C-alpha cells in the first residue's frame, strides 16, 4: 500500500458513501448535494487515474451543469424542505437484496474473469491526441460522432424547448380605462337612490 | 529572466537528500498549505483594502486612514473582528448544509489556485489541461452559493442563490469561449505553454481586434461570474438585503466575503495569463535594450501587476455602474455575448490558421 | 499508480452501479430517479476509463466513449428535466405512479 | 453577574424616572469574553453599522457616509443590510410603538458582540414628539439597551462621528454597559 | 363654472344640501348617506371633479365631518364637500372606486377616527397596529402610558 | 506537485476555514434569545416558508446552458489542434457550430431566451 | 438592417458606459478633489457657523452672573418642554419679594435645537451654544442645570 | 406582540416576501408585502405606520408658532417648504402681510431645499439601482447647500427658519455670494450627473418602460409632484396657485408624458435646472426691508378652516387647519404628497421584477415620515 493506493481507497469510500446517501436521503435537496459530492468523487477518481481531461469534463458537465439543473428543477417542483415519503420497508429490503445480489454476482464475475492487474505506468491522455483523433477523418477518427453530437444536442435543445416552454399565459387584459368607461347611471333624483340604498341592511366591515 | 525553478528545485533536492520520500511529500505539502493560507489571508486583506481605497478615491473621499498608514490595518481589524464574532446558525436552517457551504466555497477558491503561474517557475501544479481545469473548478463555485442560499431558510437568500445560479452558469459559456480563443491561438491548454507562447508579445497585442473583443467579453464574464457589480444580483443590497449570505455571520460570512475576493483574483490572474502574458515581461518587437530592462523586473511583479490592473478594472466597473436587472443580465449573455463570442472564436480561428497574427 | 488492481476499480464502479439501481427501485420521485440514473451512467464511465487505462493504455477508445456517454447523459438529463417540469405543470406532481395513472 | 437581570433593574429604574411604555429586553448585554486589548482593538475599529434609519436623523447618518465626513476613515463604511453581519445599530430617528418590536427583533438577531447608538433626541427620549403623542416610544432604551447617546435634532455629522469615537472608547475600555455608566471614563 | 352653477347643479339633485361660500373654497355640506350619489355626480360630467386631493375627518365632539377636497383637472376649480357623520355609529359609503386615492385615505380615516366606510375593499388599520385600541385622533382619546399632557 | 496538490489545497482550505470558525467559537460566546434563530426578513416575522415551490424562469437557462456546456467540452480538444490541422478542423467546427446555432436561433424565436 | 442595428446598439452602449467610467476615473486620479474633512483631527480648526445651534447655554459673566429673571417665557415657548425653570422668591434690597431663578433645568436629550426659547427670552439670558460633542454613555447626564451654582442675576436686568 | 395582518398566499408557486421596514431600498421604514411569482411581482401591499409619530394629534396642543417646527420633521428633505406651508396657513388665517424681502428669501430657500432634496433623491435612487458613486457626488453638492443653510438658519436639516410673518432672522451677509458660487458650481456638476447616470445604458434599461402610470391613473390616485408630471398631469402648485412671489419669476413647469420611471427621473432632473433658474432670477434682487412682519406674541387664528398648499420637492403639500379661535389649532391635517403617490405603487409595480420595484420606488421619492406623519 502506498500513498496512491490510500488515496484511491479514500476517494472510493467517499464516492460510494455519498452515492449511498444520495439514494437514501429523505430530503431531496440534500440528496442532490450528496449526488454532487459523489460525482466530484468520481472526478477525483479520474484525476487519480490521470485522465484529467475526463475529470474536468465530468466536473463541467455533471457538477456544473446537470446537478445545477437538477437543483433548479427541485426548487421548481418540490417543497424542497419537506421530507419525501419513505418507501415501504418491504420494498426497501427487496431492492436492497436485489442490489446486493446483483453486486455480488457481478463482482464474482469480474473476479473470475481475471483481469491483468497491472496498468501501464505511462498512461496519459493529452488533449492534443484527443482532439486529433476526434477530428481526423481517417478510420480511427471520431469525426462522425462528433458531428452527430451536434445533431443530438440540437435535437435535445429543440426537444427541451418544445417540452418545457410554458404556453403563453392568457393574461386577463387589464383595462386601464375601466373606471372612465364605467357607465354611471345617476337615478332620476338622487334622493330616490339614497332611499334605495338605505333600505338595504348596511353591511359593515368587521373591525 | 529570473526563474524560481532554481529555488524550488534546490528546496526539493535539499529535502530529498535528508528525508524519506513520504516525509518529503508531507513537508512539501505543509509548505504548500502554509503558503496557500498565507496567500489567501494576504490577498483577502489587500484586496479588500484596495477595494475600499479605490472606491473612496472614486467617490472623492479618503477611505480608511486611521489604522496604520493609509489605513492598511483596517482590514486586519475587520478580519479579526469577524473571526471573533458569533457565528450564528438559524434554527430553521438545514444546519449541516448551512455550515458546509462556506467550506465548499473556500475549497473551490483554493483549488482554482493550483495551476496559476505566479512567477516564472512557480506554479503548484502545471496541469496539462490548465485552463479547462480552471473553468471546471470555477463552475463548482455556484454550488456553494446554491447550498448557502437554500440552507439558510430565508427568502432573500434563496432568491439570491437562484439568481446567482442562473447567472454564473450562463456567463461561464462566454468566459469559456473567450478562453478558447487563446487556446486556439496557442494550441495548448497548459498554462505554462500559454505563457511561453507570449514570449514575443502578449496575445492582446498580437491577436488583432478579435482578441481584444474576446478580452472584453472575458472581463465582463469574469465580473459576472464573481458576482460583482454591475452583476451582483446575488447579493443585490437594495433588493435582497444581503442576498445569499443574509443569514451568515462572523467567520462564516467572512469566508464568503474572502472567497469573493479570491475568486476575483483568480479570474483576473487567468485573464492576465491568457491575454496579458502572465509573468512575461513587456516586450516590444526587437527593441533589445528595452526588453532587457523589462527583464530585470521580477516575473512575479509582472504577474501581480497585471492581475491587479485587471482587478482594478473590475473595481472600476463596480463603482461606476448601476446594477442590471435579472432578466437583462441573462439577455445580455444570451443575446449579445454568446453569439458574439461564438462568431469571434471563428474569426480567431481563421486568424490562427492563416497565421495572420504577429 | 499501479498498486491498485483493476478489479478494485471495477468493484467501486459496480458498487456505484448497484447503488444507483437501489435508488431506481426505491424512489418514486422522478427527479430522484434521474439522479439514480446519473449514478449508473457514471459507474459505466469509470469502467470505460479503467479498462482503457489498464488494458489498452495506448488507445483512447474508452476515453471517447466516456466523453460521448457524458454528452448523452447531459442531453438525456436536459430532456428528462424538461419532461419533469412539464409533467409537474400539468399534474402538480412528479411522482411516477401518478404520472402513469393519469395517462397523459 | 447576570446581565439580563441588571438590564431589567435598570429598566424599572428608568420607568420610574421616565414615562412611556417599556418593552422588556431579554438577552442583551454583550458578553465580554477574554478582555484582551487586541480583541477590543479589532472590535472597536471595525464597527459595521446596520442600515437602519427611521427618519430625519437618518439623513444626517447618510451625510456621515458622504464624502465630506466619510466615516469610512474609521472603517465604518461597510454598512450591512443584514443584522447578522452588523456590529452596531445606529438608531437614527424616532421609534414608534409599531416599530419597537421590529427594532427589538433586529437587535436580537444581531450576532454578538453588538452595540447600539441612540442618535438624536427622538432615539434618546422621544425628542420633539415627547408630549401628547400616543405612538412614540420615549427613547430607544425602552426597547433595547443603548451604549452611547448623542443628542441633537438631528446631531451634526461630526457629532455622530464623536459618538462613534465615544463608542470606540467604551469598547476599548472593555467595560460593560452598566460598568461604564457607573464609572464614566474620560476619553 | 361659477359657484352659482355648481350650487344649482347640486341642489337640483340634492335639495337638502347646504352651501357655504365664506371660506376659501366653495363648500357643500351634506349628510353622510347622501355622499356617494353626490360623489358620483361630481365625478362625472359636466364638472369632472376627478381629483380628490384631500380626504380627512374632523371630530366635533358631537359628530364627525368627513371633509373631501375635490378639484377638477379640466376646470381647475376646487370645492369642498363636508359630510356629517354620526359619532356613535360612524358609517359612510366608500368612494374608493371613484377616486382610487380614496382607498388609502379612507383607511387612514378609519384607522385614526374609526369611521367605517361601507363597501370599502380592504378596510383594515393602515397606520396603527391591528391590536391598537381606540381611535387616537378623536378628541376623547386617552393613552395614559404614552401620552403626556403639557 | 501533480494531482496530489489538489488534496493538499483542499486540506489547506478546510484548515483555514475551520481554523477561523473554531477561533471564533473559542473566544466568543453568543447570547441566546427567542428571535435570534428565526430567519431575518427585515425585522418582520416570516410567515410562509421559503422552502416552497418557486416558479422561476431560471431553469430554461440552465437547460440551454447544459447543451452549450457540452458543446464547449467538445470545443476544447478542437481548439487545441485546430491550428495544426488547419482548414479541415475549421470546417468541421463550422458545421458543428452552425447546427447548434440553428438550435440557438430556434430558442430565440420560440422566446426561450426571454425571461419568464 | 438587423446586424447594423445590433452593432450600433452595442457601440452606443459601450460609449455610454465609457462616459461613466471616464468620470469616475477622472476623480480617481485627481486626489485634489477629495473633499473629506478629517473630523477628530481637525477639531482645532473646525469652526461652526456662527448661527449654528448646538445646545442652549446660559452665558455667565465673570462675576458669575446671568441675565435670567425666571420669567418662564422660554419654558412656554418651547414646543416640547425641554426647559424647566424653577423659581424661588428672593428678597430685594427694598425688602420686596421678587421672583428669581433657582434652577434652570435643561433636558439636552429632548431639545430639538429649534431656537424658539432664545427667540422668546426677553432678556437674552439664554443663547444657542456651538458645542456639538455631547455623546455620553448615560442618558441621565444629559439633563443639565444651566445656571452655575451660586450664580446671580446680573444687576439691572429686569 | 406583532399583530400586523399578513396575507399568506394559498397558491403554490407564490412567495410572500416582506420588504422593509428595515431595508436599504425603502428609504426608511416602509413595509411592503410583496407577492412574488418567481421574480415577477403579483402584488405589492404597503404597510404604513412604522414611523407614525402622531404629528397631527400633537399639533393640536401646540401653538401656532410651535407647530411649524414639527412640520419640518415630516418631510425633512423639504423642511423649509413644509415650514413655508405652515407659515402660509397661519398668515392666511391671520391675514398677515409678509414683507417682500421675506418672500424672496423664502422662495430662494425653498428652491435651494428643492435642489438639495432632489440631489439626495438622485443619489439614493442611483444607490437603489446599485450604483454607489452618484450618491457621493450628489452629497458633495448637497453639503454645499447645507452649509449655506447652516450659516443662515443655524441648522443643517431641520432649519425651523420660517415663522409666521416672515423668516426668523435675516440672511447671513455672505448668503448671496455663496448661493451664486453654488449655482455656478452646480451648473457644471449637473452635467456630470447626466454623464454618470442619465446617459448610462444600464440605467436607461432599468428605468425606461418600468413602473408605468397612465395619466388617468395618476389623476385618480391623486398623485402630485414629479410622479404626476411624469405622466403628463400638470399639477405644479407654483404655477397653478402661485404663492409668495412665484408668480413673478419665470420658470417652466416640467412635463413628461411617458409615465414611466425614466420620465419621472427626467422631470426631477430638469426641475433642478428650473430651480437654478428661479434662484438666479431672485438672488440679486432681494429687496431691502424687514425680514419679518410685526406679529403679536400670541397668535390666534379666527374660527374657520384654512387650506394652503405648496409644492414641496415631492408634490403638493396641503395644510388643512380647522380653528376654533384658540391659540392652538383644533385639528390639523397635512395632506402629504407621498401618501397619495405611494397608493399608486401597487399599480405601477405589478408585473415587474423585484428590481423594477426598486426603480419605481426610487422614482417615487418616498419620505416615509411624510407619509405616516
Ligand atoms: S431627533 Fe429630530 S432629526 Fe432626529 S429623528 Fe427625531 S425629529 Fe428627526
Ligand atoms: S431664560 Fe429668559 S425667558 Fe427663560 S426664564 Fe430666564 S429670562 Fe425668562
Ligand atoms: S431650542 Fe427649542 S427645544 Fe430646545 S429648549 Fe429651546 S425651545 Fe426648547
Tab-separated table of C-alpha atoms and ligand atoms in Angstrom, chain G residues 56 74 77-83 106 110-118 128, ligand 3:
chain	number	residue	atom	x	y	z
G	56	UNK	CA	-28.888	76.026	24.789
G	74	UNK	CA	-38.726	80.274	27.360
G	77	UNK	CA	-42.190	78.904	24.105
G	78	UNK	CA	-40.510	75.551	23.993
G	79	UNK	CA	-42.551	73.107	21.979
G	80	UNK	CA	-41.667	70.059	23.948
G	81	UNK	CA	-40.977	71.306	27.419
G	82	UNK	CA	-37.283	70.847	27.330
G	83	UNK	CA	-36.798	73.659	29.780
G	106	UNK	CA	-32.441	71.869	30.576
G	110	UNK	CA	-35.095	66.266	24.396
G	111	UNK	CA	-34.089	69.551	22.925
G	112	UNK	CA	-34.798	69.916	19.255
G	113	UNK	CA	-32.492	72.895	18.974
G	114	UNK	CA	-35.175	74.960	17.356
G	115	UNK	CA	-34.208	78.209	18.996
G	116	UNK	CA	-37.712	79.263	19.945
G	117	UNK	CA	-36.717	79.716	23.549
G	118	UNK	CA	-33.889	82.045	22.675
G	128	UNK	CA	-27.552	78.823	21.426
I	3	LIG	S1	-34.122	75.082	21.443
I	3	LIG	FE1	-36.253	74.594	21.125
I	3	LIG	S2	-36.493	72.609	22.026
I	3	LIG	FE2	-34.561	73.373	22.745
I	3	LIG	S3	-35.060	74.299	24.659
I	3	LIG	FE3	-35.175	75.883	23.137
I	3	LIG	S4	-37.282	75.932	22.542
I	3	LIG	FE4	-36.974	74.031	23.587
